[in-house]
């Protein structure tokens, strides 16, 4: 017995408006956001649901048809009367890749509670989480939550009520929902490495003083805020400033404000920022959980220390424009770390060759350390192919957004140039509209270290491919073009002052492994 939702006849009943709102938020702001990065279509087969899944239920039908509209086709096989685990097989139809895993059904009381709040059947919630986990194997979508303060994080209006009254409000029963909400956000931020920022129309120093005078019992986010921007500018402009300070894209932000006019302004000017519509803090928590915006496949120590690493780098930046940090280089034999970083990176990534690697390609990843030996995590990964003459062509290269502007780009270019036998490297650049940091690097060194040798690869023909005389190089370029489409090809040369120029713009030092 099978159910394939492509053939479901939608029940003529009316979907509950709360369930419709939650599902639309989920599809538009999670799956739709994923579509900004990937157009791949997916087929997901779930074993075990069969008898328990009512595909004539109007909400289930609406959910499945919404998923299909976004390129996710689901099939349900092997019905069971008792379910503890579900077998999931996910096929990326576009890349022909597939993988399978076991989904463990756990914490049913919490799922029941969520179902009661959203009017989405229990198995509908499980389906939403399975699809979300599929997406999150490819891309972590939301990296920061930006909050208004007045009547959003604290009870009252600072400019009108003053500090003492705000503190008194938070200590009263009126402050309870605000404190509970912040406790929830505190856990999410700490466990998943989500940035927390403040965007407020208040005086910046007064905001800092108010937070300083509050205890964590009434303002649990007191020591968790990564960025504060408080002034009278439009909040859309301030959100862009916050994104810049956190080294993320605005579309990786969830913006929370109680004021409908402000929400509308941000939605209008920054349509890629997710701005929830909410009526209470409990409603907001339900939307964030049900929409799977913080769904993860695992709890990771790397995620838990991500914000601490960012803060440590910020300290180094403030102390010295070119901080003295140390780099270790590791072979990435199975391209595992490279694949993870390529899936997460946007602002500095050379190409869309994220997962498909030939036998001739190699990957390296780089870890960064402070002078005291503290490991600040993986900062970069690079994938390249060695040509017959001992030089390289770099097929992809990504840098984590936490490590921009500390000389890491220059360090890696010097490392690769010194590694090449003849001091010459080609590298691919495929503009996505988001990877502006690569464009900045090219512009910075163009004509000195980076050269365009008039060998840009056309999108619609193989003129240059036919021009190449080196057969192995020609084959590699042709294969790459077939996978990712058109790109520019640039060269790096160890001529004259090139290495000296790059080295003068970094204080990072190599640590020999072992």
C-alpha positions as semicolon CSV with decimal commas, in nm:
position;residue;x (nm);y (nm);z (nm)
1;X;0,000;0,000;0,000
2;X;0,135;0,341;-0,101
3;X;0,022;0,700;-0,086
4;X;0,179;0,942;-0,335
5;X;0,064;1,294;-0,265
6;X;0,089;1,397;-0,631
7;X;-0,246;1,221;-0,679
8;X;-0,432;1,343;-0,370
9;X;-0,779;1,487;-0,423
10;X;-0,812;1,784;-0,190
11;X;-1,096;1,759;0,060
12;X;-1,355;2,026;-0,004
13;X;-1,358;2,132;0,362
14;X;-1,216;2,460;0,486
15;X;-0,872;2,467;0,645
16;X;-0,844;2,620;0,991
17;X;-0,705;2,976;0,949
18;X;-0,442;2,923;1,221
19;X;-0,315;2,607;1,050
20;X;-0,317;2,785;0,714
21;X;-0,113;3,073;0,858
22;X;0,144;2,840;1,013
23;X;0,183;2,630;0,698
24;X;0,209;2,940;0,478
25;X;0,477;3,086;0,708
26;X;0,661;2,754;0,688
27;X;0,645;2,721;0,309
28;X;0,707;3,088;0,229
29;X;0,978;3,166;0,484
30;X;1,158;2,833;0,524
31;X;1,114;2,639;0,201
32;X;1,072;2,956;-0,006
33;X;1,389;3,099;0,151
34;X;1,573;2,777;0,060
35;X;1,464;2,833;-0,300
36;X;1,672;3,153;-0,304
37;X;1,977;2,926;-0,284
38;X;1,871;2,608;-0,462
39;X;1,625;2,515;-0,736
40;X;1,681;2,140;-0,691
41;X;1,371;1,923;-0,678
42;X;1,337;1,651;-0,413
43;X;1,148;1,326;-0,375
44;X;1,105;1,213;-0,015
45;X;0,982;0,865;0,067
46;X;0,861;0,803;0,423
47;X;0,812;0,446;0,542
48;X;0,571;0,365;0,821
49;X;0,300;0,633;0,817
50;X;0,052;0,456;0,587
51;X;-0,250;0,365;0,801
52;X;-0,217;0,664;1,033
53;X;-0,190;0,935;0,765
54;X;-0,529;1,066;0,660
55;X;-0,452;1,207;0,315
56;X;-0,813;1,323;0,280
57;X;-0,770;1,557;0,577
58;X;-0,793;1,909;0,438
59;X;-0,493;2,035;0,637
60;X;-0,270;1,741;0,539
61;X;-0,378;1,782;0,178
62;X;-0,308;2,157;0,186
63;X;0,037;2,093;0,339
64;X;0,135;1,828;0,086
65;X;0,016;2,029;-0,212
66;X;0,204;2,335;-0,079
67;X;0,521;2,127;-0,054
68;X;0,470;1,999;-0,408
69;X;0,440;2,357;-0,535
70;X;0,784;2,421;-0,386
71;X;0,941;2,115;-0,549
72;X;0,909;1,860;-0,265
73;X;0,719;1,547;-0,368
74;X;0,634;1,302;-0,086
75;X;0,547;0,933;-0,103
76;X;0,429;0,718;0,189
77;X;0,502;0,343;0,185
78;X;0,503;0,036;0,412
79;X;0,214;0,126;0,643
80;X;0,249;0,016;1,003
81;X;-0,004;0,004;1,287
82;X;0,262;0,094;1,545
83;X;0,521;0,362;1,478
84;X;0,839;0,431;1,675
85;X;1,066;0,525;1,387
86;X;1,016;0,634;1,029
87;X;1,249;0,542;0,746
88;X;1,322;0,843;0,527
89;X;1,478;0,826;0,181
90;X;1,552;1,160;0,021
91;X;1,642;1,187;-0,346
92;X;1,773;1,507;-0,497
93;X;1,619;1,469;-0,842
94;X;1,836;1,745;-0,988
95;X;2,176;1,613;-0,876
96;X;2,076;1,242;-0,869
97;X;2,207;1,217;-0,512
98;X;2,015;1,034;-0,241
99;X;2,053;0,948;0,125
100;X;1,845;0,781;0,390
101;X;1,805;0,814;0,765
102;X;1,582;0,709;1,053
103;X;1,346;0,967;1,202
104;X;1,280;0,885;1,568
105;X;0,935;0,979;1,694
106;X;0,998;1,131;2,037
107;X;0,849;1,378;2,285
108;X;0,490;1,314;2,179
109;X;0,336;1,535;2,452
110;X;0,515;1,840;2,306
111;X;0,401;1,747;1,956
112;X;0,044;1,704;2,083
113;X;0,062;2,047;2,246
114;X;0,191;2,203;1,925
115;X;-0,081;2,030;1,728
116;X;-0,348;2,167;1,963
117;X;-0,212;2,521;1,926
118;X;-0,181;2,514;1,548
119;X;-0,469;2,281;1,447
120;X;-0,218;2,088;1,233
121;X;-0,247;1,708;1,274
122;X;0,040;1,540;1,458
123;X;0,160;1,361;1,146
124;X;0,149;1,690;0,956
125;X;0,391;1,838;1,209
126;X;0,619;1,536;1,173
127;X;0,614;1,574;0,792
128;X;0,704;1,943;0,822
129;X;1,001;1,856;1,044
130;X;1,124;1,583;0,809
131;X;1,119;1,820;0,511
132;X;1,287;2,091;0,720
133;X;1,566;1,849;0,814
134;X;1,614;1,769;0,445
135;X;1,661;2,140;0,371
136;X;1,895;2,189;0,664
137;X;2,132;1,924;0,535
138;X;2,198;2,170;0,254
139;X;2,159;2,512;0,413
140;X;2,119;2,678;0,755
141;X;1,880;2,960;0,667
142;X;1,843;3,177;0,979
143;X;2,144;3,297;1,175
144;X;2,014;3,594;1,377
145;X;1,705;3,730;1,551
146;X;1,673;4,108;1,567
147;X;1,439;4,250;1,831
148;X;1,264;4,574;1,900
149;X;1,264;4,662;2,272
150;X;0,954;4,860;2,371
151;X;0,660;4,621;2,429
152;X;0,857;4,347;2,251
153;X;1,136;4,246;2,488
154;X;1,035;4,464;2,779
155;X;0,702;4,589;2,904
156;X;0,659;4,960;2,840
157;X;0,808;5,245;2,637
158;X;1,150;5,360;2,755
159;X;1,125;5,719;2,624
160;X;0,787;5,773;2,794
161;X;0,803;5,555;3,105
162;X;1,170;5,585;3,203
163;X;1,412;5,322;3,332
164;X;1,260;5,272;3,678
165;X;0,911;5,206;3,546
166;X;1,039;4,963;3,282
167;X;1,220;4,769;3,556
168;X;0,911;4,775;3,775
169;X;0,694;4,649;3,488
170;X;0,930;4,358;3,426
171;X;0,920;4,263;3,796
172;X;0,538;4,259;3,795
173;X;0,298;3,999;3,653
174;X;0,284;4,208;3,333
175;X;0,649;4,120;3,272
176;X;0,601;3,743;3,299
177;X;0,532;3,674;2,927
178;X;0,830;3,892;2,828
179;X;1,064;3,704;3,063
180;X;0,933;3,363;2,949
181;X;0,984;3,458;2,586
182;X;1,340;3,577;2,649
183;X;1,417;3,251;2,833
184;X;1,308;3,063;2,520
185;X;1,523;3,281;2,294
186;X;1,816;3,248;2,535
187;X;1,812;2,868;2,504
188;X;1,778;2,879;2,125
189;X;2,065;3,125;2,089
190;X;2,302;2,939;2,320
191;X;2,234;2,591;2,183
192;X;2,226;2,680;1,813
193;X;2,466;2,975;1,792
194;X;2,195;3,218;1,680
195;X;2,296;3,584;1,702
196;X;2,078;3,820;1,907
197;X;2,059;4,188;1,813
198;X;1,860;4,491;1,926
199;X;1,708;4,738;1,678
200;X;1,536;5,015;1,874
201;X;1,413;5,371;1,828
202;X;1,568;5,486;2,152
203;X;1,885;5,658;2,262
204;X;2,166;5,404;2,242
205;X;2,330;5,496;2,574
206;X;1,995;5,494;2,754
207;X;1,922;5,146;2,614
208;X;2,258;5,015;2,736
209;X;2,209;5,175;3,079
210;X;1,862;5,020;3,117
211;X;1,988;4,672;3,027
212;X;2,284;4,719;3,261
213;X;2,052;4,799;3,553
214;X;1,834;4,491;3,497
215;X;1,914;4,152;3,645
216;X;1,903;3,838;3,434
217;X;1,594;3,730;3,629
218;X;1,388;3,999;3,456
219;X;1,598;4,042;3,139
220;X;1,742;3,696;3,057
221;X;1,911;3,823;2,740
222;X;2,125;4,071;2,936
223;X;2,456;3,899;2,857
224;X;2,349;3,743;2,529
225;X;2,317;4,046;2,299
226;X;2,569;4,052;2,013
227;X;2,477;4,386;1,860
228;X;2,275;4,697;1,956
229;X;2,169;4,962;1,706
230;X;1,946;5,227;1,864
231;X;1,861;5,554;1,689
232;X;1,577;5,724;1,500
233;X;1,661;5,579;1,156
234;X;1,422;5,355;0,966
235;X;1,450;5,007;1,108
236;X;1,509;4,861;0,762
237;X;1,830;5,066;0,742
238;X;1,934;4,960;1,091
239;X;1,872;4,594;1,010
240;X;2,110;4,626;0,714
241;X;2,368;4,779;0,950
242;X;2,320;4,492;1,196
243;X;2,367;4,237;0,917
244;X;2,689;4,411;0,818
245;X;2,820;4,410;1,175
246;X;2,738;4,039;1,216
247;X;2,884;3,959;0,871
248;X;2,564;3,793;0,753
249;X;2,309;3,868;0,482
250;X;1,986;4,049;0,582
251;X;1,785;3,751;0,458
252;X;1,940;3,538;0,734
253;X;1,754;3,753;0,989
254;X;1,420;3,714;1,168
255;X;1,293;4,056;1,278
256;X;1,050;4,078;1,572
257;X;0,858;4,400;1,649
258;X;0,520;4,461;1,813
259;X;0,446;4,766;1,594
260;X;0,251;4,686;1,277
261;X;0,368;5,001;1,098
262;X;0,732;4,909;1,162
263;X;0,672;4,551;1,048
264;X;0,517;4,681;0,726
265;X;0,809;4,917;0,665
266;X;1,065;4,637;0,702
267;X;0,861;4,395;0,489
268;X;0,834;4,656;0,215
269;X;1,200;4,757;0,208
270;X;1,360;4,422;0,303
271;X;1,125;4,156;0,161
272;X;1,378;3,877;0,221
273;X;1,382;3,938;0,599
274;X;1,125;3,720;0,780
275;X;0,894;3,942;0,986
276;X;0,639;3,733;1,184
277;X;0,287;3,862;1,244
278;X;0,212;3,794;1,610
279;X;-0,040;3,889;1,875
280;X;0,128;3,753;2,191
281;X;0,460;3,605;2,295
282;X;0,305;3,257;2,314
283;X;0,175;3,300;1,959
284;X;0,524;3,403;1,846
285;X;0,692;3,105;2,013
286;X;0,438;2,871;1,852
287;X;0,506;3,019;1,507
288;X;0,884;2,988;1,545
289;X;0,865;2,626;1,663
290;X;0,593;2,507;1,423
291;X;0,759;2,683;1,130
292;X;1,079;2,483;1,194
293;X;1,290;2,799;1,170
294;X;1,530;2,661;1,431
295;X;1,500;2,295;1,337
296;X;1,836;2,117;1,334
297;X;1,958;1,768;1,253
298;X;2,179;1,758;1,558
299;X;2,302;1,948;1,861
300;X;2,655;2,056;1,782
301;X;2,933;2,181;2,005
302;X;3,048;2,391;1,709
303;X;2,709;2,563;1,704
304;X;2,716;2,626;2,077
305;X;3,052;2,803;2,062
306;X;2,987;2,989;1,733
307;X;2,885;3,314;1,897
308;X;3,176;3,299;2,143
309;X;3,412;3,259;1,846
310;X;3,255;3,559;1,675
311;X;3,295;3,768;1,991
312;X;3,658;3,662;2,025
313;X;3,731;3,768;1,668
314;X;3,554;4,100;1,730
315;X;3,785;4,160;2,026
316;X;4,087;4,088;1,807
317;X;3,957;4,325;1,537
318;X;3,915;4,606;1,790
319;X;4,259;4,550;1,942
320;X;4,439;4,538;1,610
321;X;4,323;4,587;1,253
322;X;4,530;4,283;1,156
323;X;4,505;4,043;1,453
324;X;4,786;3,797;1,518
325;X;4,612;3,462;1,487
326;X;4,733;3,119;1,376
327;X;4,616;2,876;1,109
328;X;4,636;2,498;1,080
329;X;4,573;2,332;0,744
330;X;4,415;1,987;0,712
331;X;4,348;1,756;0,420
332;X;3,977;1,700;0,370
333;X;4,002;1,361;0,200
334;X;3,626;1,300;0,167
335;X;3,538;1,669;0,111
336;X;3,318;1,652;0,423
337;X;3,419;1,981;0,586
338;X;3,430;2,157;0,249
339;X;3,078;2,040;0,168
340;X;2,949;2,162;0,506
341;X;3,102;2,506;0,466
342;X;2,992;2,546;0,103
343;X;2,634;2,468;0,210
344;X;2,643;2,746;0,471
345;X;2,842;3,015;0,290
346;X;2,712;3,293;0,069
347;X;2,916;3,612;0,089
348;X;3,253;3,451;0,018
349;X;3,217;3,146;-0,205
350;X;3,370;3,110;-0,549
351;X;3,115;2,885;-0,721
352;X;2,812;2,662;-0,689
353;X;3,019;2,343;-0,711
354;X;2,906;2,248;-0,361
355;X;2,882;1,871;-0,350
356;X;2,993;1,713;-0,680
357;X;3,366;1,644;-0,690
358;X;3,563;1,435;-0,937
359;X;3,835;1,188;-0,839
360;X;4,098;1,443;-0,939
361;X;3,989;1,711;-0,694
362;X;4,129;1,767;-0,346
363;X;3,995;1,973;-0,058
364;X;4,164;2,143;0,238
365;X;4,011;2,303;0,543
366;X;4,165;2,563;0,773
367;X;4,128;2,603;1,150
368;X;4,205;2,928;1,330
369;X;4,364;2,971;1,677
370;X;4,428;3,259;1,915
371;X;4,771;3,317;2,063
372;X;4,665;3,144;2,385
373;X;4,593;2,822;2,190
374;X;4,214;2,861;2,188
375;X;4,066;2,693;1,880
376;X;3,819;2,932;1,713
377;X;3,696;2,668;1,469
378;X;3,701;2,600;1,096
379;X;3,734;2,928;0,910
380;X;3,771;2,826;0,547
381;X;3,774;2,540;0,297
382;X;3,906;2,515;-0,057
383;X;3,865;2,259;-0,337
384;X;4,117;2,242;-0,620
385;X;4,263;2,020;-0,891
386;X;4,634;1,978;-0,960
387;X;4,720;2,021;-1,327
388;X;4,985;1,823;-1,514
389;X;5,238;2,103;-1,469
390;X;5,194;2,108;-1,091
391;X;4,987;2,425;-1,076
392;X;4,626;2,443;-0,954
393;X;4,282;2,539;-1,060
394;X;4,064;2,631;-0,761
395;X;3,707;2,511;-0,819
396;X;3,553;2,640;-0,497
397;X;3,664;2,831;-0,191
398;X;3,455;2,952;0,100
399;X;3,523;3,157;0,411
400;X;3,296;3,159;0,715
401;X;3,135;3,500;0,766
402;X;3,286;3,524;1,115
403;X;3,636;3,561;0,971
404;X;3,609;3,838;0,712
405;X;3,861;4,122;0,711
406;X;4,126;3,971;0,934
407;X;4,371;3,883;0,655
408;X;4,245;3,526;0,603
409;X;4,188;3,572;0,229
410;X;4,546;3,691;0,181
411;X;4,690;3,415;0,399
412;X;4,520;3,141;0,195
413;X;4,622;3,296;-0,138
414;X;4,986;3,306;-0,021
415;X;4,959;2,946;0,104
416;X;4,820;2,819;-0,227
417;X;5,068;3,016;-0,437
418;X;5,359;2,876;-0,239
419;X;5,210;2,527;-0,271
420;X;5,189;2,550;-0,652
421;X;5,505;2,422;-0,819
422;X;5,536;2,710;-1,063
423;X;5,369;2,977;-0,852
424;X;5,064;3,002;-1,076
425;X;4,696;2,933;-1,002
426;X;4,370;2,968;-1,188
427;X;4,047;3,013;-0,998
428;X;3,682;3,007;-1,092
429;X;3,445;3,288;-0,998
430;X;3,072;3,246;-1,051
431;X;2,876;3,553;-0,942
432;X;2,555;3,474;-0,752
433;X;2,463;3,827;-0,648
434;X;2,534;3,729;-0,287
435;X;2,907;3,652;-0,297
436;X;3,011;4,017;-0,299
437;X;3,311;3,948;-0,073
438;X;3,480;3,759;-0,357
439;X;3,418;4,052;-0,591
440;X;3,574;4,283;-0,332
441;X;3,885;4,061;-0,311
442;X;3,921;4,053;-0,690
443;X;3,877;4,431;-0,713
444;X;4,131;4,486;-0,435
445;X;4,410;4,290;-0,605
446;X;4,309;4,305;-0,970
447;X;4,602;4,393;-1,189
448;X;4,857;4,326;-0,914
449;X;4,801;3,968;-0,799
450;X;4,478;3,871;-0,973
451;X;4,464;3,879;-1,353
452;X;4,181;3,825;-1,599
453;X;4,358;3,647;-1,881
454;X;4,060;3,694;-2,118
455;X;3,961;3,333;-2,062
456;X;3,614;3,384;-1,911
457;X;3,394;3,085;-1,979
458;X;3,084;3,173;-2,185
459;X;2,746;3,064;-2,053
460;X;2,615;2,939;-2,385
461;X;2,905;2,779;-2,575
462;X;3,238;2,604;-2,542
463;X;3,453;2,843;-2,745
464;X;3,720;2,881;-2,478
465;X;3,705;2,513;-2,382
466;X;3,797;2,423;-2,741
467;X;4,080;2,678;-2,727
468;X;4,260;2,506;-2,436
469;X;4,552;2,293;-2,547
470;X;4,611;2,100;-2,220
471;X;4,373;1,802;-2,257
472;X;4,330;1,733;-1,883
473;X;4,265;2,104;-1,816
474;X;4,023;2,118;-2,106
475;X;3,830;1,818;-1,975
476;X;3,813;1,961;-1,622
477;X;3,685;2,298;-1,744
478;X;3,427;2,129;-1,966
479;X;3,304;1,906;-1,681
480;X;3,278;2,201;-1,443
481;X;3,091;2,411;-1,699
482;X;2,842;2,128;-1,752
483;X;2,777;2,107;-1,377
484;X;2,753;2,471;-1,273
485;X;2,717;2,672;-1,594
486;X;2,912;2,983;-1,686
487;X;3,185;3,144;-1,476
488;X;3,486;3,373;-1,498
489;X;3,837;3,234;-1,487
490;X;4,106;3,440;-1,314
491;X;4,476;3,379;-1,259
492;X;4,710;3,438;-0,966
493;X;5,081;3,474;-1,030
494;X;5,377;3,478;-0,794
495;X;5,535;3,759;-0,993
496;X;5,741;4,041;-0,850
497;X;5,574;4,199;-0,552
498;X;5,260;3,982;-0,547
499;X;5,346;3,762;-0,251
500;X;5,494;4,058;-0,066
501;X;5,176;4,262;-0,122
502;X;4,949;3,982;0,004
503;X;5,174;3,910;0,302
504;X;5,173;4,275;0,406
505;X;4,794;4,256;0,449
506;X;4,785;3,965;0,694
507;X;4,931;3,883;1,033
508;X;4,805;3,525;1,029
509;X;5,075;3,262;1,077
510;X;5,089;2,896;0,974
511;X;5,111;2,627;1,242
512;X;5,266;2,308;1,110
513;X;5,050;2,006;1,195
514;X;5,204;1,756;1,429
